[in-house]
């Protein structure tokens, strides 16, 4: 596996990876109705455009194996971790850890004091193991459906 910087040509694989991962991995913590509101099939085309623009603005890394994208993560210049997803059949192989190591390293390099994120129920234990603290649980609404997630943060110590 290698970690590299986002390229515009990656966007189709990334949107597909997001949709498939949410519907497979997060199914243990969210209902089908919630998954469909969070990652609706009918919004994939819009995501191709909107996400591509945000990935270009953000600090975005891709994890790939054999020229196939197996994970990605992105963070704003202000330290908001927007997305972190690993393909459903590559879970538990250290890919999210490698992506977060790179993102946290980059955040330290540009002098950010902390990283904040909104972690879903499934991802919360991963972030807690990395030293992220829950600020507060949140209820968010997508397409009229409520989902629980957790506002979390981690202070960064300069190295």
Coordinates of N, CA, C and O in Angstrom, one line a residue:
X1 N 0.8 -1.2 0.0 CA 0.0 0.0 0.0 C 0.9 1.2 0.0 O 1.9 1.3 0.6
X2 N 0.4 2.2 -0.7 CA 1.1 3.5 -0.7 C 0.1 4.6 -0.5 O -1.0 4.5 -0.8
X3 N 0.6 5.7 0.2 CA -0.2 6.9 0.4 C 0.3 8.0 -0.5 O 1.5 8.2 -0.6
X4 N -0.6 8.6 -1.2 CA -0.2 9.7 -2.1 C -1.2 10.8 -2.1 O -2.3 10.7 -1.5
X5 N -0.9 11.9 -2.7 CA -1.8 13.1 -2.8 C -2.9 12.8 -3.8 O -2.7 12.2 -4.8
X6 N -4.1 13.3 -3.5 CA -5.2 13.3 -4.4 C -5.0 13.8 -5.8 O -4.3 14.8 -5.9
X7 N -5.5 13.2 -6.8 CA -5.5 13.7 -8.2 C -6.9 13.7 -8.6 O -7.7 12.8 -8.3
X8 N -7.3 14.6 -9.5 CA -8.7 14.8 -10.0 C -9.2 13.5 -10.6 O -10.4 13.2 -10.4
X9 N -8.4 12.7 -11.2 CA -8.9 11.4 -11.8 C -9.3 10.4 -10.8 O -10.0 9.4 -11.1
X10 N -9.0 10.6 -9.5 CA -9.4 9.7 -8.4 C -10.9 9.7 -8.1 O -11.4 8.8 -7.4
X11 N -11.6 10.8 -8.4 CA -12.9 11.1 -7.8 C -13.9 10.0 -8.0 O -14.7 9.7 -7.1
X12 N -14.0 9.4 -9.2 CA -15.0 8.3 -9.4 C -14.8 7.2 -8.4 O -15.8 6.7 -7.8
X13 N -13.6 6.7 -8.3 CA -13.3 5.6 -7.3 C -13.6 6.0 -5.9 O -14.2 5.2 -5.1
X14 N -13.4 7.3 -5.6 CA -13.6 7.7 -4.2 C -15.0 7.8 -3.8 O -15.5 7.4 -2.8
X15 N -15.9 8.3 -4.7 CA -17.3 8.4 -4.5 C -17.9 7.0 -4.4 O -18.7 6.7 -3.5
X16 N -17.5 6.1 -5.2 CA -18.0 4.7 -5.2 C -17.6 4.1 -3.9 O -18.3 3.4 -3.2
X17 N -16.3 4.3 -3.5 CA -15.8 3.7 -2.2 C -16.6 4.2 -1.1 O -17.0 3.4 -0.2
X18 N -16.9 5.5 -1.0 CA -17.7 6.1 0.1 C -19.1 5.4 0.1 O -19.5 4.9 1.2
X19 N -19.7 5.3 -1.0 CA -21.1 4.8 -1.0 C -21.1 3.3 -0.5 O -21.9 2.9 0.3
X20 N -20.2 2.5 -1.1 CA -20.1 1.1 -0.8 C -19.7 0.9 0.7 O -20.3 0.0 1.4
X21 N -18.8 1.7 1.2 CA -18.3 1.5 2.6 C -19.4 1.9 3.6 O -19.7 1.2 4.5
X22 N -20.1 3.0 3.3 CA -21.2 3.4 4.2 C -22.2 2.3 4.3 O -22.7 1.9 5.4
X23 N -22.7 1.8 3.2 CA -23.7 0.8 3.1 C -23.3 -0.5 3.6 O -24.2 -1.3 4.1
X24 N -22.1 -0.9 3.6 CA -21.6 -2.2 4.1 C -21.1 -2.1 5.6 O -21.6 -2.7 6.5
X25 N -20.1 -1.2 5.8 CA -19.5 -1.2 7.1 C -20.3 -0.5 8.2 O -20.4 -1.0 9.3
X26 N -21.0 0.6 7.9 CA -21.8 1.3 8.8 C -23.2 0.7 9.1 O -23.9 1.1 10.0
X27 N -23.5 -0.4 8.4 CA -24.8 -1.1 8.5 C -24.9 -1.7 9.9 O -26.1 -1.9 10.4
X28 N -23.8 -1.9 10.6 CA -24.0 -2.5 12.0 C -24.4 -1.5 13.0 O -24.8 -1.8 14.1
X29 N -24.3 -0.2 12.7 CA -24.6 0.9 13.6 C -25.8 1.8 13.2 O -26.3 2.6 14.0
X30 N -26.2 1.7 11.9 CA -27.2 2.6 11.4 C -28.2 1.7 10.7 O -27.9 0.7 10.1
X31 N -29.5 2.2 10.6 CA -30.5 1.5 9.9 C -30.4 1.7 8.4 O -29.7 2.6 7.9
X32 N -31.0 0.9 7.6 CA -31.0 1.0 6.1 C -31.5 2.4 5.7 O -31.0 3.1 4.9
X33 N -32.6 2.9 6.4 CA -33.1 4.2 6.1 C -32.1 5.3 6.4 O -31.9 6.2 5.6
X34 N -31.3 5.2 7.5 CA -30.3 6.1 7.8 C -29.2 6.1 6.8 O -28.6 7.1 6.4
X35 N -28.8 4.9 6.4 CA -27.7 4.7 5.4 C -28.1 5.4 4.1 O -27.3 6.0 3.4
X36 N -29.3 5.2 3.7 CA -29.8 5.7 2.4 C -29.9 7.3 2.5 O -29.7 7.9 1.5
X37 N -30.1 7.8 3.7 CA -30.2 9.3 3.8 C -28.7 9.8 3.8 O -28.5 10.9 3.2
X38 N -27.8 9.1 4.4 CA -26.4 9.5 4.6 C -25.7 9.4 3.2 O -24.9 10.3 2.8
X39 N -25.9 8.3 2.5 CA -25.2 8.0 1.3 C -26.2 7.6 0.2 O -26.3 6.4 -0.2
X40 N -27.1 8.6 -0.3 CA -28.1 8.2 -1.2 C -27.5 8.0 -2.6 O -26.6 8.7 -3.1
X41 N -28.0 7.0 -3.3 CA -27.5 6.6 -4.6 C -27.7 7.8 -5.6 O -26.9 8.1 -6.5
X42 N -28.8 8.5 -5.4 CA -29.2 9.6 -6.4 C -28.3 10.8 -6.2 O -28.5 11.8 -7.0
X43 N -27.5 10.9 -5.2 CA -26.6 12.1 -5.1 C -25.2 11.8 -5.6 O -24.3 12.7 -5.4
X44 N -24.9 10.6 -6.1 CA -23.5 10.3 -6.5 C -23.0 11.2 -7.6 O -21.8 11.7 -7.5
X45 N -23.8 11.6 -8.6 CA -23.4 12.5 -9.6 C -23.0 13.9 -9.0 O -22.0 14.5 -9.4
X46 N -23.8 14.4 -8.1 CA -23.5 15.7 -7.5 C -22.2 15.6 -6.7 O -21.4 16.5 -6.7
X47 N -22.0 14.5 -6.0 CA -20.8 14.3 -5.2 C -19.6 14.3 -6.1 O -18.5 14.8 -5.7
X48 N -19.7 13.8 -7.3 CA -18.5 13.8 -8.2 C -18.0 15.3 -8.4 O -16.8 15.5 -8.4
X49 N -18.9 16.2 -8.5 CA -18.5 17.6 -8.7 C -18.1 18.3 -7.4 O -17.1 18.8 -7.3
X50 N -19.0 18.2 -6.4 CA -18.8 18.9 -5.2 C -17.6 18.4 -4.4 O -16.8 19.2 -3.9
X51 N -17.5 17.1 -4.3 CA -16.3 16.5 -3.6 C -15.0 16.8 -4.3 O -14.0 17.0 -3.7
X52 N -15.0 16.7 -5.6 CA -13.8 17.0 -6.4 C -13.3 18.4 -6.0 O -12.1 18.6 -5.7
X53 N -14.2 19.4 -6.0 CA -13.8 20.7 -5.6 C -13.2 20.8 -4.2 O -12.2 21.5 -3.9
X54 N -13.9 20.1 -3.2 CA -13.4 20.2 -1.9 C -12.1 19.4 -1.7 O -11.2 19.8 -0.9
X55 N -11.9 18.3 -2.4 CA -10.7 17.5 -2.3 C -9.5 18.4 -2.8 O -8.4 18.3 -2.3
X56 N -9.7 19.2 -3.8 CA -8.7 20.0 -4.3 C -8.3 21.1 -3.3 O -7.1 21.4 -3.1
X57 N -9.3 21.7 -2.7 CA -9.1 22.7 -1.6 C -8.4 22.2 -0.4 O -7.6 22.8 0.3
X58 N -8.9 21.0 0.0 CA -8.4 20.4 1.3 C -7.1 19.7 1.1 O -6.6 19.5 0.0
X59 N -6.5 19.2 2.2 CA -5.3 18.4 2.2 C -5.9 16.9 2.1 O -6.6 16.5 3.0
X60 N -5.7 16.3 1.0 CA -6.3 15.0 0.7 C -5.3 14.0 0.3 O -4.5 14.2 -0.6
X61 N -5.4 12.8 1.0 CA -4.5 11.7 0.7 C -5.3 10.5 0.3 O -6.4 10.3 0.8
X62 N -4.7 9.7 -0.6 CA -5.3 8.5 -1.1 C -4.4 7.3 -0.7 O -3.2 7.4 -0.7
X63 N -5.0 6.2 -0.3 CA -4.3 5.0 0.0 C -4.6 4.1 -1.2 O -5.8 3.9 -1.6
X64 N -3.6 3.5 -1.8 CA -3.8 2.6 -2.9 C -3.0 1.4 -2.9 O -1.9 1.4 -2.3
X65 N -3.5 0.3 -3.4 CA -2.9 -1.0 -3.5 C -3.1 -1.4 -4.9 O -4.2 -1.5 -5.4
X66 N -2.0 -1.8 -5.6 CA -2.1 -2.3 -7.0 C -2.9 -1.3 -7.9 O -3.8 -1.7 -8.6
X67 N -2.6 0.0 -7.7 CA -3.3 1.0 -8.5 C -4.8 1.1 -8.3 O -5.5 1.7 -9.1
X68 N -5.2 0.6 -7.2 CA -6.6 0.7 -6.8 C -6.8 1.4 -5.5 O -6.1 1.2 -4.5
X69 N -7.7 2.4 -5.5 CA -7.9 3.2 -4.3 C -8.6 2.3 -3.2 O -9.7 1.8 -3.5
X70 N -8.0 2.2 -2.0 CA -8.5 1.4 -0.9 C -8.9 2.3 0.3 O -9.5 1.8 1.2
X71 N -8.6 3.6 0.2 CA -9.0 4.5 1.3 C -8.6 5.9 0.9 O -7.8 6.1 0.0
X72 N -9.2 6.8 1.6 CA -8.9 8.2 1.5 C -9.3 9.0 2.7 O -10.1 8.6 3.5
X73 N -8.6 10.1 2.9 CA -9.0 11.0 4.0 C -8.6 12.5 3.6 O -7.7 12.7 2.8
X74 N -9.4 13.4 4.1 CA -9.2 14.8 3.8 C -9.5 15.7 4.9 O -10.3 15.4 5.8
X75 N -8.7 16.8 5.0 CA -8.8 17.7 6.1 C -8.7 19.2 5.5 O -7.9 19.4 4.6
X76 N -9.5 20.1 6.1 CA -9.4 21.5 5.7 C -8.1 22.1 6.2 O -7.4 21.5 7.0
X77 N -7.7 23.2 5.6 CA -6.5 23.9 6.1 C -6.6 24.4 7.5 O -5.6 24.7 8.1
X78 N -7.8 24.4 8.1 CA -8.1 24.8 9.5 C -8.1 23.6 10.4 O -8.3 23.8 11.6
X79 N -7.9 22.4 9.9 CA -7.8 21.2 10.8 C -9.1 20.5 11.0 O -9.3 19.8 12.0
X80 N -10.1 20.7 10.1 CA -11.3 19.9 10.2 C -11.2 18.6 9.3 O -11.1 18.8 8.1
X81 N -11.2 17.5 10.0 CA -11.1 16.2 9.2 C -12.5 16.0 8.7 O -13.4 15.7 9.4
X82 N -12.6 16.1 7.4 CA -13.9 16.0 6.7 C -14.3 14.6 6.4 O -15.4 14.2 6.8
X83 N -13.5 13.8 5.8 CA -13.8 12.4 5.5 C -12.6 11.5 5.7 O -11.5 11.9 5.5
X84 N -12.9 10.3 6.1 CA -11.9 9.2 6.3 C -12.7 7.9 6.0 O -13.5 7.5 6.8
X85 N -12.4 7.3 4.9 CA -13.1 6.0 4.5 C -12.1 5.0 4.0 O -11.2 5.4 3.2
X86 N -12.3 3.8 4.4 CA -11.5 2.7 3.9 C -12.5 1.7 3.3 O -13.5 1.4 3.8
X87 N -12.1 1.2 2.1 CA -13.0 0.2 1.4 C -13.4 -0.9 2.2 O -12.6 -1.4 3.0
X88 N -14.6 -1.4 2.1 CA -15.2 -2.4 3.0 C -14.4 -3.6 3.1 O -14.3 -4.2 4.2
X89 N -13.7 -4.1 2.1 CA -12.9 -5.3 2.1 C -11.5 -5.1 2.5 O -10.7 -6.0 2.4
X90 N -11.1 -3.9 2.9 CA -9.8 -3.6 3.4 C -9.8 -3.0 4.8 O -8.8 -2.5 5.3
X91 N -10.9 -3.2 5.5 CA -11.0 -2.8 6.9 C -10.0 -3.5 7.8 O -9.7 -4.7 7.5
X92 N -9.5 -2.9 8.8 CA -8.6 -3.6 9.8 C -7.2 -3.9 9.3 O -6.5 -4.7 9.9
X93 N -6.8 -3.2 8.2 CA -5.4 -3.5 7.7 C -4.5 -2.3 7.9 O -3.4 -2.3 7.3
X94 N -4.8 -1.4 8.7 CA -4.0 -0.2 9.0 C -4.0 0.9 8.0 O -3.2 1.9 8.1
X95 N -5.0 0.9 7.1 CA -5.1 1.9 6.1 C -5.6 3.2 6.7 O -5.0 4.3 6.4
X96 N -6.6 3.2 7.5 CA -7.1 4.4 8.2 C -6.0 5.0 9.1 O -5.8 6.2 9.1
X97 N -5.3 4.1 9.8 CA -4.2 4.6 10.6 C -3.1 5.3 9.8 O -2.6 6.4 10.1
X98 N -2.7 4.7 8.7 CA -1.7 5.3 7.8 C -2.2 6.7 7.3 O -1.4 7.6 7.2
X99 N -3.4 6.7 6.9 CA -4.0 8.0 6.4 C -4.0 9.1 7.5 O -3.6 10.2 7.3
X100 N -4.4 8.7 8.7 CA -4.5 9.6 9.8 C -3.1 10.0 10.2 O -2.9 11.2 10.5
X101 N -2.1 9.1 10.2 CA -0.7 9.5 10.5 C -0.3 10.6 9.6 O 0.4 11.6 10.0
X102 N -0.6 10.4 8.3 CA -0.1 11.4 7.3 C -0.9 12.8 7.5 O -0.2 13.8 7.4
X103 N -2.2 12.7 7.7 CA -2.9 13.9 7.9 C -2.5 14.7 9.2 O -2.3 15.9 9.2
X104 N -2.3 13.9 10.3 CA -1.9 14.6 11.5 C -0.5 15.1 11.4 O -0.2 16.2 11.9
X105 N 0.4 14.5 10.7 CA 1.7 15.0 10.4 C 1.7 16.3 9.6 O 2.4 17.2 10.0
X106 N 0.8 16.3 8.6 CA 0.7 17.5 7.8 C 0.1 18.6 8.7 O 0.5 19.8 8.6
X107 N -0.8 18.3 9.5 CA -1.4 19.3 10.4 C -0.4 20.0 11.3 O -0.3 21.2 11.5
X108 N 0.5 19.1 11.9 CA 1.6 19.6 12.7 C 2.5 20.5 11.9 O 3.0 21.5 12.4
X109 N 2.8 20.0 10.7 CA 3.8 20.8 9.9 C 3.3 22.2 9.6 O 4.1 23.1 9.5
X110 N 2.0 22.3 9.4 CA 1.4 23.7 9.1 C 1.0 24.4 10.3 O 0.5 25.5 10.3
X111 N 1.3 23.9 11.5 CA 1.2 24.6 12.8 C -0.2 24.5 13.4 O -0.6 25.4 14.2
X112 N -1.1 23.6 13.0 CA -2.4 23.5 13.6 C -2.4 23.0 15.0 O -1.6 22.1 15.3
X113 N -3.1 23.6 15.9 CA -3.1 23.2 17.3 C -3.9 22.0 17.6 O -3.7 21.3 18.5
X114 N -4.9 21.7 16.7 CA -5.8 20.5 16.9 C -6.4 20.1 15.6 O -6.5 20.9 14.6
X115 N -7.0 18.9 15.6 CA -7.8 18.4 14.5 C -9.2 18.1 15.1 O -9.3 17.6 16.2
X116 N -10.2 18.5 14.4 CA -11.6 18.2 14.8 C -12.3 17.4 13.8 O -11.9 17.5 12.6
X117 N -13.2 16.6 14.2 CA -14.0 15.8 13.2 C -15.4 15.5 13.8 O -15.7 15.8 14.9
X118 N -16.2 15.0 13.0 CA -17.6 14.5 13.4 C -17.6 13.0 13.0 O -17.8 12.7 11.9
X119 N -17.3 12.2 14.0 CA -17.1 10.8 13.8 C -18.5 10.0 13.9 O -19.3 10.3 14.8
X120 N -18.7 9.1 13.0 CA -19.9 8.3 13.1 C -19.8 7.3 14.2 O -18.7 7.1 14.7
X121 N -20.8 6.6 14.5 CA -20.8 5.6 15.6 C -19.7 4.6 15.4 O -19.0 4.2 16.3
X122 N -19.6 4.1 14.1 CA -18.7 3.0 13.8 C -17.3 3.5 13.9 O -16.4 2.7 14.4
X123 N -17.0 4.7 13.6 CA -15.6 5.2 13.6 C -15.2 5.7 14.9 O -13.9 5.9 15.2
X124 N -16.1 6.0 15.8 CA -15.7 6.6 17.1 C -14.6 5.9 17.9 O -13.7 6.5 18.3
X125 N -14.7 4.5 18.0 CA -13.6 3.8 18.7 C -12.3 4.0 18.1 O -11.3 4.1 18.8
X126 N -12.2 4.0 16.8 CA -10.9 4.2 16.1 C -10.3 5.6 16.5 O -9.2 5.7 16.8
X127 N -11.1 6.6 16.5 CA -10.6 7.9 16.9 C -10.3 8.0 18.3 O -9.2 8.6 18.7
X128 N -11.0 7.3 19.2 CA -10.7 7.3 20.6 C -9.3 6.7 20.8 O -8.5 7.1 21.6
X129 N -9.1 5.6 20.1 CA -7.8 4.9 20.2 C -6.6 5.8 19.8 O -5.5 5.6 20.2
X130 N -6.9 6.8 18.9 CA -5.9 7.7 18.5 C -5.8 9.0 19.4 O -5.1 9.9 19.0
X131 N -6.5 9.0 20.4 CA -6.4 10.1 21.4 C -7.4 11.2 21.1 O -7.3 12.3 21.8
X132 N -8.4 11.0 20.3 CA -9.5 12.0 20.1 C -10.4 11.9 21.3 O -10.7 10.8 21.7
X133 N -10.9 13.1 21.7 CA -11.9 13.2 22.8 C -13.2 13.6 22.3 O -13.3 14.4 21.4
X134 N -14.3 13.0 22.8 CA -15.6 13.4 22.4 C -15.9 14.7 23.1 O -15.8 14.9 24.3
X135 N -16.3 15.7 22.2 CA -16.7 17.0 22.7 C -18.2 16.9 23.1 O -18.6 17.4 24.1
X136 N -18.9 16.4 22.1 CA -20.4 16.2 22.4 C -21.0 15.2 21.3 O -20.5 15.2 20.2
X137 N -22.0 14.4 21.8 CA -22.7 13.7 20.8 C -23.6 14.7 20.0 O -24.0 15.7 20.6
X138 N -23.9 14.3 18.8 CA -24.8 15.2 18.0 C -25.8 14.4 17.3 O -25.6 13.2 17.0
X139 N -26.9 15.0 17.0 CA -27.9 14.4 16.1 C -28.0 15.3 14.9 O -28.2 16.5 15.0
X140 N -27.7 14.7 13.7 CA -27.7 15.5 12.5 C -28.9 14.9 11.6 O -29.3 13.8 11.8
X141 N -29.4 15.8 10.7 CA -30.5 15.4 9.9 C -30.0 15.4 8.4 O -29.4 16.3 8.0
X142 N -30.4 14.3 7.8 CA -30.1 14.1 6.3 C -31.4 13.7 5.7 O -31.9 12.6 6.1
X143 N -31.9 14.5 4.8 CA -33.2 14.1 4.1 C -34.3 13.7 5.0 O -35.0 12.8 4.8
X144 N -34.4 14.5 6.1 CA -35.5 14.2 7.1 C -35.2 13.1 8.0 O -36.1 12.8 8.9
X145 N -34.1 12.4 8.0 CA -33.8 11.3 8.8 C -32.7 11.7 9.8 O -31.7 12.4 9.4
X146 N -32.8 11.4 11.0 CA -31.8 11.7 12.0 C -30.7 10.6 12.2 O -31.0 9.4 12.1
X147 N -29.5 11.1 12.4 CA -28.3 10.2 12.6 C -27.5 10.7 13.8 O -27.4 12.0 13.9
X148 N -27.0 9.9 14.5 CA -26.1 10.3 15.7 C -24.7 10.2 15.2 O -24.3 9.3 14.5
X149 N -23.9 11.2 15.6 CA -22.4 11.2 15.4 C -21.8 11.9 16.6 O -22.5 12.3 17.5
X150 N -20.5 12.1 16.6 CA -19.8 12.6 17.7 C -18.8 13.7 17.3 O -17.9 13.4 16.4
X151 N -19.0 14.9 17.8 CA -18.0 15.9 17.5 C -16.8 15.5 18.4 O -16.9 15.3 19.6
X152 N -15.6 15.4 17.8 CA -14.4 15.0 18.5 C -13.2 15.9 18.1 O -13.2 16.5 17.1
X153 N -12.2 15.9 19.0 CA -11.0 16.7 18.7 C -9.8 16.0 19.3 O -9.9 15.3 20.3
X154 N -8.7 16.4 18.8 CA -7.4 15.9 19.3 C -6.4 17.1 19.2 O -6.2 17.7 18.2
X155 N -5.8 17.4 20.4 CA -4.7 18.4 20.4 C -3.5 17.9 19.8 O -3.2 16.7 19.9
X156 N -2.8 18.7 19.1 CA -1.5 18.3 18.4 C -0.4 18.9 19.1 O -0.3 20.1 19.3
X157 N 0.6 18.1 19.4 CA 1.8 18.5 20.1 C 2.9 18.6 19.0 O 3.1 17.7 18.3
X158 N 3.5 19.7 18.9 CA 4.6 19.9 18.0 C 5.8 18.9 18.3 O 6.1 18.7 19.4
X159 N 6.3 18.4 17.2 CA 7.4 17.4 17.4 C 8.7 18.0 16.8 O 8.7 18.8 16.0

